[in-house]
Coordinates of C-alpha atoms in Angstrom, one line a residue:
Chain A
M1 CA -6.3 3.5 6.9
H2 CA -7.9 0.2 8.8
V3 CA -11.8 1.6 9.5
L4 CA -12.3 2.6 6.0
A5 CA -15.2 1.1 4.1
Q6 CA -13.3 -2.1 3.0
E7 CA -15.3 -2.4 -0.3
E8 CA -14.8 0.0 -2.0
L9 CA -10.9 -0.7 -2.2
R10 CA -11.1 -4.8 -3.3
I11 CA -9.3 -5.4 -6.0
D12 CA -10.9 -7.0 -8.8
A13 CA -8.2 -9.5 -8.8
G14 CA -8.1 -12.8 -10.8
A15 CA -6.7 -15.6 -11.2
V16 CA -4.7 -14.4 -13.2
D17 CA -2.8 -12.5 -10.5
Y18 CA -3.4 -15.2 -8.0
L19 CA -1.1 -16.4 -10.4
L20 CA 1.6 -14.1 -10.9
L21 CA 2.1 -13.7 -6.7
A22 CA 1.5 -16.9 -5.4
L23 CA 5.3 -17.1 -8.2
Y24 CA 6.4 -14.4 -6.1
F25 CA 6.5 -16.0 -3.3
V26 CA 7.7 -19.1 -5.1
F27 CA 11.0 -17.0 -6.0
V28 CA 11.3 -15.5 -2.3
L29 CA 11.1 -18.8 -0.9
G30 CA 13.5 -20.8 -2.8
I31 CA 15.8 -18.0 -2.3
G32 CA 15.7 -18.4 1.5
Y33 CA 16.1 -22.1 0.6
L34 CA 19.2 -21.7 -2.0
A35 CA 20.5 -18.7 0.4
R36 CA 21.0 -21.9 3.7
R37 CA 22.9 -23.9 1.6
S38 CA 25.5 -21.2 1.4
V39 CA 25.2 -19.9 5.7
S40 CA 28.5 -22.3 7.7
S41 CA 28.8 -20.0 10.5
S42 CA 27.4 -17.6 12.6
L43 CA 29.2 -14.6 10.6
D44 CA 27.6 -15.9 7.4
F45 CA 24.3 -16.0 8.7
F46 CA 24.9 -12.4 10.4
L47 CA 26.9 -11.0 7.9
S48 CA 26.5 -12.5 4.9
G49 CA 30.1 -13.7 5.7
R50 CA 30.9 -10.0 4.1
S51 CA 31.2 -10.9 1.0
L52 CA 28.3 -8.5 -1.1
P53 CA 29.1 -6.4 -4.2
A54 CA 28.1 -2.9 -3.7
W55 CA 25.0 -2.4 -6.0
V56 CA 23.8 -5.8 -4.2
T57 CA 23.9 -3.9 -0.5
G58 CA 23.4 -0.8 -2.2
L59 CA 19.9 -2.2 -3.3
A60 CA 19.0 -3.8 -0.2
F61 CA 19.8 -0.6 1.8
I62 CA 17.4 1.3 -0.1
A63 CA 14.8 -1.3 -0.2
A64 CA 14.9 -2.2 3.9
N65 CA 14.0 1.3 4.0
L66 CA 11.3 0.7 1.0
G67 CA 8.1 -0.6 3.9
A68 CA 4.6 0.1 4.4
V69 CA 5.4 3.5 6.1
E70 CA 7.4 4.9 2.5
I71 CA 5.2 3.3 0.5
M72 CA 1.9 3.9 1.8
G73 CA 2.6 6.9 3.8
M74 CA 4.9 8.7 1.0
S75 CA 1.9 8.2 -1.6
A76 CA -0.4 10.1 0.9
N77 CA 1.6 12.9 2.0
G78 CA 1.9 13.3 -2.4
A79 CA -2.0 13.1 -2.1
E80 CA -2.4 15.5 1.0
Y81 CA 0.7 18.5 0.5
G82 CA 2.1 17.6 -3.4
M83 CA 5.6 18.3 -3.8
P84 CA 7.2 19.5 -0.7
T85 CA 7.0 15.6 0.1
M86 CA 9.6 15.1 -1.9
H87 CA 11.9 16.4 0.7
Y88 CA 12.0 13.7 2.5
F89 CA 13.9 11.7 0.1
W90 CA 16.4 14.6 -0.8
V91 CA 17.1 16.8 2.1
G92 CA 15.1 14.0 4.4
A93 CA 17.9 11.4 3.6
V94 CA 20.3 11.4 0.7
P95 CA 22.5 14.2 2.5
A96 CA 22.5 11.7 5.1
M97 CA 23.3 8.5 3.6
L98 CA 26.4 10.3 2.1
F99 CA 27.5 11.4 5.1
L100 CA 27.3 8.2 6.5
G101 CA 29.1 6.7 3.1
I102 CA 31.8 9.2 3.1
V103 CA 32.6 9.7 7.1
M104 CA 31.1 7.1 9.0
M105 CA 31.5 3.3 7.2
P106 CA 35.5 3.9 7.6
F107 CA 35.0 3.4 11.4
Y108 CA 31.7 0.7 11.2
Y109 CA 33.6 -0.8 8.3
G110 CA 37.3 0.3 9.4
S111 CA 36.9 -1.3 13.3
K112 CA 35.7 -4.6 12.2
V113 CA 33.1 -4.5 14.5
R114 CA 29.6 -6.8 14.0
S115 CA 26.7 -4.3 14.4
V116 CA 26.4 -0.7 15.6
P117 CA 26.2 -1.8 19.3
E118 CA 29.7 -3.5 19.3
F119 CA 31.0 0.0 17.9
M120 CA 29.9 1.1 21.4
L121 CA 30.8 -1.1 23.3
R122 CA 34.7 -0.6 21.9
R123 CA 34.2 3.0 22.2
F124 CA 32.8 3.2 25.3
G125 CA 32.8 0.0 27.3
K126 CA 29.7 -2.1 28.4
P127 CA 27.4 -0.5 30.2
A128 CA 26.9 2.0 26.9
H129 CA 26.8 -1.2 25.3
L130 CA 24.2 -3.0 26.4
V131 CA 21.8 -0.5 26.8
N132 CA 22.4 0.4 23.4
G133 CA 21.0 -3.4 22.4
L134 CA 18.5 -3.5 24.8
S135 CA 17.3 -0.2 23.1
F136 CA 17.8 -1.1 19.6
A137 CA 16.1 -5.3 20.6
L138 CA 13.5 -3.9 21.9
A139 CA 12.3 -1.1 19.3
Q140 CA 13.3 -3.8 16.3
L141 CA 10.1 -5.7 18.1
L142 CA 7.7 -2.4 18.0
I143 CA 8.8 -1.6 14.6
A144 CA 8.4 -5.1 12.9
G145 CA 5.1 -5.4 14.7
I146 CA 3.9 -2.4 12.3
N147 CA 5.1 -3.1 9.0
L148 CA 3.2 -6.4 9.9
F149 CA 0.1 -4.7 10.2
L150 CA 0.3 -2.8 7.5
L151 CA 0.8 -6.0 5.8
A152 CA -1.9 -7.9 7.0
T153 CA -3.9 -5.1 6.6
V154 CA -3.0 -4.8 2.7
V155 CA -3.8 -8.6 1.9
N156 CA -6.7 -7.4 4.6
L157 CA -8.1 -5.0 1.8
L158 CA -7.6 -6.1 -1.6
L159 CA -8.2 -9.9 -0.7
G160 CA -10.4 -10.2 2.2
W161 CA -8.5 -12.4 3.9
P162 CA -9.3 -12.1 7.9
L163 CA -6.6 -10.1 9.6
W164 CA -5.3 -12.6 12.3
L165 CA -4.9 -14.9 9.0
S166 CA -3.0 -12.6 7.0
I167 CA -0.9 -11.8 9.6
I168 CA 0.3 -14.6 11.3
L169 CA 0.4 -16.0 7.2
A170 CA 2.7 -13.3 6.2
A171 CA 4.7 -13.9 10.0
V172 CA 5.8 -17.5 8.2
I173 CA 6.7 -16.7 5.1
V174 CA 9.2 -13.5 6.3
L175 CA 10.0 -16.3 9.4
A176 CA 11.1 -18.5 6.9
Y177 CA 13.3 -16.6 4.4
T178 CA 15.2 -15.5 7.3
G179 CA 15.2 -18.1 10.1
L180 CA 16.6 -20.3 6.5
G181 CA 18.9 -18.0 4.9
G182 CA 19.8 -14.8 8.1
L183 CA 21.2 -12.0 6.6
S184 CA 22.3 -13.4 2.9
A185 CA 18.4 -14.2 1.9
A186 CA 17.1 -11.0 3.0
I187 CA 19.4 -9.4 1.0
Y188 CA 18.8 -11.1 -1.6
N189 CA 15.2 -10.5 -1.8
E190 CA 15.2 -7.4 -1.4
V191 CA 17.2 -6.8 -4.4
L192 CA 14.1 -8.8 -5.7
Q193 CA 12.0 -6.6 -3.8
F194 CA 13.5 -3.5 -5.0
F195 CA 12.8 -4.5 -8.9
V196 CA 9.3 -5.6 -7.8
I197 CA 8.4 -2.8 -6.4
V198 CA 9.4 -0.5 -9.1
A199 CA 7.9 -3.4 -11.8
A200 CA 4.9 -2.0 -9.6
L201 CA 4.8 1.5 -9.9
L202 CA 5.9 2.1 -12.8
P203 CA 3.2 1.5 -15.2
L204 CA 0.9 2.8 -12.5
T205 CA 2.7 6.6 -12.7
I206 CA 2.9 6.3 -16.1
V207 CA -0.9 5.4 -17.3
G208 CA -1.9 7.5 -14.5
L209 CA 0.1 10.7 -16.2
T210 CA -0.9 9.7 -19.3
K211 CA -4.8 10.0 -18.1
V212 CA -4.4 13.5 -16.9
G213 CA -3.0 14.6 -19.5
G214 CA 0.7 14.4 -18.8
W215 CA 3.2 16.4 -16.2
Q216 CA 0.8 19.6 -18.1
G217 CA -1.9 17.8 -17.5
L218 CA -1.6 17.4 -13.9
V219 CA -0.5 21.2 -13.6
S220 CA -3.3 22.5 -14.5
K221 CA -5.2 20.0 -13.1
M222 CA -3.9 21.1 -10.0
S223 CA -4.3 24.5 -10.5
A224 CA -7.9 24.2 -11.4
A225 CA -8.5 23.3 -8.2
G226 CA -6.8 26.1 -5.8
N227 CA -4.0 23.8 -5.3
A228 CA -0.7 25.3 -7.2
N229 CA 0.9 25.9 -4.4
E230 CA 1.2 22.5 -3.9
L231 CA 3.7 22.0 -7.1
S232 CA 6.6 23.6 -5.4
A233 CA 9.2 21.7 -3.7
W234 CA 9.8 24.9 -1.8
P235 CA 9.0 26.2 1.2
G236 CA 6.7 23.8 1.8
S237 CA 4.8 26.0 4.9
E238 CA 2.3 23.2 5.0
L239 CA 4.3 20.3 5.6
T240 CA 6.2 21.9 8.0
G241 CA 3.3 24.4 9.8
F242 CA 5.3 27.6 9.4
A243 CA 3.3 30.2 8.0
N244 CA 6.9 32.0 7.5
N245 CA 8.4 31.0 4.6
A246 CA 12.9 31.2 5.5
L247 CA 11.2 29.4 9.2
S248 CA 9.6 26.9 6.8
A249 CA 12.7 26.7 4.8
A250 CA 15.2 26.2 8.1
G251 CA 12.2 23.9 9.5
I252 CA 13.0 21.6 7.0
V253 CA 16.9 21.9 6.1
F254 CA 18.0 21.2 9.7
G255 CA 14.6 19.4 11.5
L256 CA 14.1 17.4 9.4
G257 CA 17.2 17.4 7.1
F258 CA 19.5 17.0 10.1
V259 CA 18.2 15.5 13.5
L260 CA 16.2 13.3 12.4
A261 CA 17.3 12.4 9.0
F262 CA 21.0 11.8 10.6
G263 CA 19.7 10.0 13.6
Y264 CA 18.0 7.6 11.6
W265 CA 20.0 6.9 8.8
T266 CA 24.0 6.5 10.4
T267 CA 23.0 4.8 13.5
N268 CA 20.4 2.7 12.3
F269 CA 21.7 -1.0 12.3
V270 CA 19.3 -1.9 9.5
E271 CA 20.4 -0.3 7.4
V272 CA 24.1 -0.2 8.5
Q273 CA 24.1 -4.1 8.8
R274 CA 23.6 -3.9 4.9
A275 CA 26.7 -2.2 4.5
M276 CA 28.7 -4.0 6.8
A277 CA 28.2 -7.3 4.8
S278 CA 29.8 -6.0 1.5
K279 CA 33.1 -7.1 0.5
S280 CA 34.6 -4.4 1.3
M281 CA 35.8 -1.3 2.6
S282 CA 34.9 0.4 -0.6
A283 CA 31.7 -1.5 -1.2
A284 CA 30.9 -0.8 2.6
Q285 CA 31.1 3.2 1.1
R286 CA 29.5 2.8 -1.5
T287 CA 26.3 1.1 -0.2
P288 CA 24.4 4.1 1.2
I289 CA 25.2 6.2 -2.1
I290 CA 24.7 3.6 -4.7
G291 CA 21.8 3.2 -2.6
A292 CA 21.1 7.4 -2.9
F293 CA 20.5 6.9 -6.4
P294 CA 17.1 5.5 -6.9
K295 CA 15.8 7.3 -3.2
L296 CA 16.5 10.5 -5.6
L297 CA 14.0 9.2 -7.9
I298 CA 11.8 7.2 -5.9
P299 CA 9.9 9.7 -5.4
F300 CA 8.8 10.3 -8.5
V301 CA 6.3 6.7 -8.9
V302 CA 5.5 7.1 -5.0
I303 CA 4.5 10.9 -4.9
I304 CA 3.5 11.6 -8.1
P305 CA 0.8 8.8 -8.3
G306 CA -0.6 9.9 -5.2
M307 CA -0.9 13.3 -6.6
I308 CA -2.4 11.9 -9.1
A309 CA -4.4 10.3 -7.3
A310 CA -6.5 14.2 -5.5
V311 CA -7.1 14.8 -8.8
S312 CA -8.2 12.4 -10.3
V313 CA -10.0 9.8 -8.1
Q314 CA -13.1 10.7 -7.0
E315 CA -14.0 9.8 -4.3
M316 CA -10.2 10.9 -3.5
T317 CA -10.8 14.5 -4.8
R318 CA -14.3 14.8 -3.0
F319 CA -11.9 14.4 0.4
K320 CA -9.4 16.5 -0.4
Q321 CA -12.0 19.5 -1.0
T322 CA -14.4 18.8 2.0
G323 CA -12.2 15.5 4.0
E324 CA -15.5 13.5 3.8
G325 CA -15.6 10.3 2.5
N326 CA -15.0 6.8 3.4
V327 CA -11.6 6.8 2.1
D328 CA -8.2 8.8 3.3
Y329 CA -5.1 9.7 2.0
N330 CA -3.2 6.5 3.1
D331 CA -5.3 4.8 0.5
A332 CA -4.3 6.6 -2.9
L333 CA -2.0 4.1 -4.2
L334 CA -4.9 1.7 -3.3
L335 CA -7.5 3.3 -5.1
M336 CA -5.2 4.1 -8.2
M337 CA -4.5 0.2 -8.7
R338 CA -7.9 0.3 -8.7
D339 CA -8.8 2.5 -11.1
L340 CA -5.9 2.2 -13.4
L341 CA -4.6 -1.3 -13.9
P342 CA -5.9 -4.4 -15.9
N343 CA -5.8 -7.6 -14.7
G344 CA -2.1 -8.8 -15.3
I345 CA -0.2 -6.6 -14.3
L346 CA -2.4 -6.2 -10.8
G347 CA -0.9 -9.2 -9.9
I348 CA 2.3 -7.5 -10.4
A349 CA 1.3 -4.7 -8.8
I350 CA -0.6 -6.6 -5.4
A351 CA 2.8 -8.3 -5.0
G352 CA 5.1 -5.0 -5.1
L353 CA 2.9 -3.6 -2.9
L354 CA 3.7 -7.8 -0.7
A355 CA 7.1 -7.4 -1.4
S356 CA 7.5 -4.1 -0.1
F357 CA 5.5 -4.7 3.3
M358 CA 8.1 -7.4 3.9
A359 CA 11.1 -6.3 3.1
G360 CA 10.6 -3.8 5.9
M361 CA 9.7 -6.9 8.5
A362 CA 12.7 -9.0 7.3
A363 CA 15.2 -6.5 7.7
N364 CA 13.8 -6.0 11.5
L365 CA 14.0 -9.6 12.0
S366 CA 17.9 -10.2 10.7
S367 CA 18.9 -6.7 12.3
F368 CA 17.5 -7.7 15.4
N369 CA 19.2 -11.4 15.6
T370 CA 22.1 -10.3 14.8
V371 CA 22.1 -7.5 17.7
F372 CA 20.4 -10.4 19.7
T373 CA 22.5 -13.3 19.8
Y374 CA 26.4 -11.4 19.5
D375 CA 25.4 -8.1 21.9
I376 CA 23.0 -9.2 24.7
W377 CA 23.1 -13.1 24.7
Q378 CA 27.1 -13.8 23.8
S379 CA 28.5 -10.9 25.9
Y380 CA 26.3 -11.5 28.8
V381 CA 24.0 -14.3 28.7
V382 CA 26.1 -17.6 27.3
K383 CA 29.7 -16.6 27.1
D384 CA 32.1 -18.5 25.2
R385 CA 30.5 -21.5 23.4
P386 CA 31.2 -23.3 19.4
D387 CA 29.7 -21.1 16.6
E388 CA 27.6 -23.4 16.4
Y389 CA 25.7 -22.6 19.1
Y390 CA 25.8 -18.9 18.4
L391 CA 24.8 -19.6 14.4
S392 CA 21.7 -22.7 15.9
I393 CA 20.6 -19.6 18.6
G394 CA 21.0 -16.7 16.3
R395 CA 18.0 -19.3 14.3
W396 CA 15.5 -19.9 16.6
I397 CA 15.7 -16.2 18.1
T398 CA 14.6 -14.9 14.8
V399 CA 11.5 -17.6 15.5
G400 CA 10.9 -15.8 18.7
A401 CA 10.8 -12.3 17.2
T402 CA 8.1 -13.5 14.3
A403 CA 6.4 -14.5 17.3
A404 CA 6.5 -11.3 18.9
A405 CA 6.2 -9.3 16.6
V406 CA 2.6 -10.7 15.9
G407 CA 2.6 -9.8 19.2
T408 CA 3.5 -6.1 18.8
A409 CA 1.6 -6.0 15.5
F410 CA -1.6 -6.2 17.8
I411 CA -0.1 -3.2 20.0
A412 CA 0.3 -1.0 16.3
A413 CA -3.3 -2.4 15.4
G414 CA -4.5 0.4 18.3
Y415 CA -2.9 3.5 16.9
S416 CA -4.7 5.3 14.4
N417 CA -1.8 6.8 12.8
L418 CA 0.9 4.7 12.0
M419 CA 3.0 7.6 11.0
D420 CA 2.9 9.1 14.8
Y421 CA 3.5 5.7 16.2
L422 CA 7.0 4.8 14.5
Q423 CA 7.9 8.7 14.6
S424 CA 7.4 8.8 18.6
L425 CA 9.4 4.8 18.1
F426 CA 12.5 7.3 16.8
S427 CA 12.8 9.8 18.7
L428 CA 12.9 7.5 22.2
F429 CA 15.1 5.6 20.1
N430 CA 17.6 7.2 17.5
A431 CA 17.7 11.0 18.8
P432 CA 20.0 9.8 21.6
L433 CA 22.1 7.0 19.7
F434 CA 22.6 9.8 17.3
A435 CA 24.0 12.1 19.1
T436 CA 26.3 9.5 21.8
F437 CA 27.5 8.7 18.4
I438 CA 28.8 12.1 16.3
L439 CA 30.0 13.4 19.9
G440 CA 32.3 10.7 20.7
M441 CA 32.9 9.5 17.0
F442 CA 34.5 13.4 17.3
W443 CA 35.4 13.7 20.5
K444 CA 37.9 11.3 22.8
R445 CA 37.7 13.4 25.5
M446 CA 33.9 11.8 26.3
T447 CA 34.0 9.3 28.6
P448 CA 33.0 5.7 29.1
T449 CA 30.4 7.0 32.3
A450 CA 29.5 9.5 29.7
G451 CA 28.8 6.9 26.6
W452 CA 25.9 5.4 28.8
L453 CA 25.0 8.0 30.9
G454 CA 23.6 10.7 27.9
L455 CA 22.2 7.7 26.2
V456 CA 20.1 7.3 29.5
M457 CA 19.5 10.7 29.6
G458 CA 18.7 11.5 26.3
T459 CA 15.8 8.4 26.3
V460 CA 14.2 9.5 29.2
A461 CA 14.3 13.2 28.3
S462 CA 12.1 11.7 24.6
L463 CA 10.4 9.4 27.5
A464 CA 8.7 12.8 29.2
V465 CA 7.8 14.7 26.2
F466 CA 6.4 11.8 25.2
V467 CA 4.1 10.6 28.3
L468 CA 3.5 14.9 28.7
S469 CA 2.1 15.1 25.0
N470 CA 0.2 11.7 25.7
V471 CA -1.3 13.2 29.1
G472 CA -2.5 16.4 27.7
V473 CA 0.5 18.7 29.6
I474 CA 1.7 19.8 25.9
E475 CA -0.4 20.2 23.2
L476 CA 1.2 19.5 19.4
P477 CA -0.7 18.7 16.0
G478 CA 0.7 15.3 14.8
Q479 CA 4.1 14.2 15.1
G480 CA 4.9 17.8 16.4
A481 CA 5.6 15.5 19.7
S482 CA 8.0 13.4 18.2
F483 CA 9.7 15.9 16.8
L484 CA 10.7 17.7 19.9
G485 CA 11.1 14.9 22.0
A486 CA 14.0 14.2 19.1
G487 CA 15.2 17.7 19.8
A488 CA 14.8 17.4 23.9
A489 CA 16.8 13.8 23.4
F490 CA 19.4 15.2 21.5
V491 CA 19.8 18.5 23.4
V492 CA 20.2 16.5 26.6
D493 CA 22.6 13.8 25.6
I494 CA 24.4 16.0 24.4
V495 CA 24.4 18.6 27.3
V496 CA 24.8 15.4 29.8
S497 CA 27.5 13.8 28.2
I498 CA 29.4 16.6 28.3
A499 CA 29.2 17.8 31.6
V500 CA 30.3 14.1 32.5
S501 CA 33.2 14.0 30.4
M502 CA 33.9 16.5 32.1
V503 CA 34.5 15.2 36.0
T504 CA 35.2 11.7 34.5
R505 CA 38.7 9.4 33.3
P506 CA 38.5 9.2 29.8
K507 CA 40.2 5.9 28.2
A508 CA 43.8 5.4 26.8
D509 CA 43.8 7.6 23.5
A510 CA 45.7 4.1 21.9
E511 CA 42.2 2.5 23.3
L512 CA 40.6 4.5 20.7
V513 CA 42.2 4.4 17.2
G514 CA 39.7 3.2 15.1
L515 CA 36.9 4.2 16.4
V516 CA 37.8 8.2 17.0
Y517 CA 38.1 10.6 14.6
S518 CA 41.3 12.7 15.8
L519 CA 42.9 9.7 16.3
T520 CA 42.7 7.1 13.6
P521 CA 45.4 7.5 11.0
K522 CA 44.2 8.5 7.1
A523 CA 45.5 5.7 6.0
T524 CA 43.2 3.1 7.6
R525 CA 39.7 5.6 7.2
T526 CA 41.0 5.3 3.3
A527 CA 39.2 2.4 1.1
S528 CA 41.8 1.4 -1.5
T529 CA 41.6 1.8 -5.6
T530 CA 43.1 -1.3 -6.7
G531 CA 41.3 -4.4 -7.7
E532 CA 37.8 -5.1 -7.6
D533 CA 37.6 -1.1 -6.1
A534 CA 39.8 0.3 -9.3
G535 CA 37.8 3.1 -11.3
W536 CA 36.7 6.3 -11.0
Y537 CA 33.2 4.7 -10.4
R538 CA 34.0 2.6 -8.2
R539 CA 35.1 6.5 -6.1
P540 CA 32.7 6.9 -2.2
G541 CA 33.8 11.0 -3.2
I542 CA 32.9 11.0 -7.0
L543 CA 30.3 8.3 -6.7
A544 CA 29.0 11.0 -3.3
G545 CA 29.5 14.2 -5.9
I546 CA 27.2 13.0 -8.6
V547 CA 25.0 12.1 -6.5
L548 CA 24.6 15.7 -4.9
V549 CA 24.8 17.4 -8.0
I550 CA 21.7 15.1 -9.0
T551 CA 20.2 16.2 -5.8
I552 CA 20.5 20.3 -6.3
V553 CA 19.5 20.2 -9.6
L554 CA 16.3 18.6 -8.6
N555 CA 15.7 20.8 -6.1
I556 CA 16.4 23.7 -8.3
I557 CA 13.8 22.0 -11.3
F558 CA 11.1 21.7 -8.6
A559 CA 11.8 24.5 -6.2
Chain B
M1 CA 42.6 -10.3 -4.3
S2 CA 44.4 -8.9 -7.2
Q3 CA 42.5 -10.0 -10.1
S4 CA 45.6 -12.5 -11.2
T5 CA 45.8 -14.6 -7.8
R6 CA 42.0 -15.4 -7.9
R7 CA 40.7 -18.9 -8.6
G8 CA 37.5 -20.4 -8.1
H9 CA 34.2 -21.5 -9.6
T10 CA 31.4 -19.1 -11.3
A11 CA 28.3 -19.2 -9.0
G12 CA 25.9 -20.0 -11.4
A13 CA 22.5 -20.5 -10.7
F14 CA 22.8 -18.7 -7.5
D15 CA 23.5 -15.7 -8.8
I16 CA 20.9 -13.3 -7.9
R17 CA 21.3 -11.3 -11.4
V18 CA 19.8 -14.7 -12.6
I19 CA 16.9 -15.2 -10.2
I20 CA 15.6 -11.5 -10.5
A21 CA 15.7 -12.1 -14.7
A22 CA 13.8 -15.8 -14.4
L23 CA 10.7 -13.9 -12.4
F24 CA 11.2 -11.2 -14.7
G25 CA 10.7 -13.0 -17.9
I26 CA 7.9 -15.2 -16.7
Y27 CA 6.1 -12.5 -15.7
G28 CA 6.8 -10.7 -18.8
V29 CA 5.9 -13.5 -20.5
V30 CA 2.8 -14.1 -19.2
I31 CA 1.8 -10.9 -19.7
T32 CA 3.0 -9.5 -22.7
V33 CA 0.5 -12.6 -23.9
M34 CA -2.1 -11.8 -21.4
G35 CA -2.1 -8.5 -23.4
L36 CA -2.6 -9.7 -27.0
V37 CA -4.9 -11.8 -26.2
A38 CA -6.5 -11.2 -22.9
T39 CA -7.2 -7.9 -23.4
S40 CA -10.8 -5.8 -23.8
A41 CA -11.5 -2.4 -25.0
E42 CA -12.7 -2.1 -21.7
D43 CA -9.3 -3.1 -19.9
I44 CA -7.8 -0.4 -22.6
A45 CA -9.7 2.1 -21.9
K46 CA -8.9 1.8 -17.9
A47 CA -5.2 1.7 -18.5
A48 CA -6.2 5.6 -20.2
G49 CA -6.1 4.2 -23.5
I50 CA -2.7 2.1 -23.2
N51 CA -2.7 -1.4 -23.5
I52 CA -0.3 -1.2 -20.3
N53 CA 0.0 -5.6 -19.8
L54 CA 1.3 -5.4 -23.5
W55 CA 3.9 -2.3 -22.9
S56 CA 4.9 -3.9 -19.2
G57 CA 5.2 -6.9 -20.3
I58 CA 7.5 -6.1 -23.0
G59 CA 9.6 -3.6 -21.1
M60 CA 10.1 -6.7 -18.6
L61 CA 11.5 -9.3 -21.5
I62 CA 14.0 -6.7 -22.0
F63 CA 14.7 -6.1 -18.2
A64 CA 15.5 -9.3 -18.1
A65 CA 17.0 -10.0 -20.7
L66 CA 20.1 -7.6 -19.7
F67 CA 20.0 -8.9 -16.6
L68 CA 20.6 -12.2 -18.0
L69 CA 23.2 -10.8 -19.8
W70 CA 25.1 -9.2 -17.2
A71 CA 26.0 -11.7 -15.1
R72 CA 27.0 -13.7 -18.6
W73 CA 29.3 -10.5 -19.4
R74 CA 30.6 -10.2 -15.6
P75 CA 30.0 -14.2 -13.7
I76 CA 30.3 -14.2 -10.3
I77 CA 33.9 -15.9 -9.2
V78 CA 32.9 -18.2 -5.6
P79 CA 36.9 -18.2 -4.6
E80 CA 37.1 -21.6 -3.6
T81 CA 39.5 -20.8 -0.5
Q82 CA 37.7 -20.0 2.8
G83 CA 38.8 -16.9 4.6
E84 CA 38.5 -12.9 5.2
S85 CA 38.8 -11.3 1.2
S86 CA 39.0 -7.7 2.1
A87 CA 40.7 -5.7 0.7
E88 CA 42.7 -3.8 3.0

């Protein structure tokens, strides 16, 4: 998105817009300052003292994911593919989030671990712990760089500030609040960001829909442009690249819905950490389920503006028909803002975009510093110091990580399509982890050696696909190589884990209570239903059922 | 963890709902005023005939008021005793 002619996108921001934007940053830093006063131990800093209510962690859960890639990338996909993009939300996220809440959260929260790698330590021992800790930390630094780079790119495009200045300024602001207030500051800001993002996108969607004559107007305009097939979500052939309808639907359900989505949502500590910060097992289970409600609705204010842009913004319409012009799909949202929003609401919309990009980076930083401090530093480098020592390490490592992210932002700058880069990172880091996790959680025979060896071999398999496709041995378009890599990592990890388990010694059953499904008594897997967890509307199972029904209804309406 | 034994003071200013209400209250006032006094016919034409500043502003003010009411109705209690507050 950074190669286009910049003048076309320079938004005409006025004094009021800058004022509203500045006000937002005052609030962001203020929250960091206020949260600092409530941090007295490392558990406060890294897990918010496990004290947050479920609606806060639920919204933070979704805002942490609502970063640059989500907002810009999905509106771009909306402009390019139309309604099939909904699958990234309804098939590719919501079922995995419900699974995380109902099935996996009891093990995460119930075992009182402080991070996903720590779960690996309890289940498989040190080697798997170290492998997972290091690979997670590395992945977070690389992804933080992507978020930082996108943030700076938009500041550069919208406001005309130089790229390097935007990168450093954005890094300093995110550092200021995560370094001061730890996870609480990050989570509280994510909740605020969530509402600012909605306040930015909702008016844009309403104005956009009015402009094209409502939903009916959009339908007739898209049909007139010969894109009527983009109005239904299924079978989504253009998205998957499969010409056969049944194959395409199967690809969406198994490829996107299972391996990729479950890998991302259930083992990614960036997300899981938000649930771990909640105040009870019930609240932890509800966190991803509450997050699923906005996740169902967000596509309406992200994808539909993209679709409107494709029929109403002149440059975009021409680009879609001829592939020519100075814009590309990534600019859909920015072009809509430029064309439709007057000063005032424009400032809030810019604040919303920047908010979303900072949310992504803050989430990377706050999960990185937890894993680095607990799982690497405290476990293997400097052991047995008082808690204050680790709290101060946590603060300092946040500074170090921010500096590193400025570096990795320049790596991200070298990629022309950031979604490709991101997907290759996911296939390297998340797919093998998911395989090891799911096997280890349900199969008590899986041994510690299998734990780390499976992880390593899975990552190697994915890396091999990555290298082969980079040197041109495997020819796959777009993100095809990443999907293949994720699949290879998953299969290799499972096969290696089973084979190694057969010839090595498993842990004693007694050591696996609370970590493996069949060895954990039902009572400890079940959340309480009294006190602050009373009421049917606080039962994770019932909430998940409601989400599932809405998901099915939405899929039928927009089929 | 049962409700009868819950002691402590309310969280007051550092209730995230109050902070969200404050930001949207200010945003709401600013753009409502802009919608009323500083919106030209050109601005309205740009936004498909809607005075979007005015309507968004009113929406934000209502939202802020609802959040304030919620925070008043169900204040956060900060426990005075330290320790695990998990409900097991």
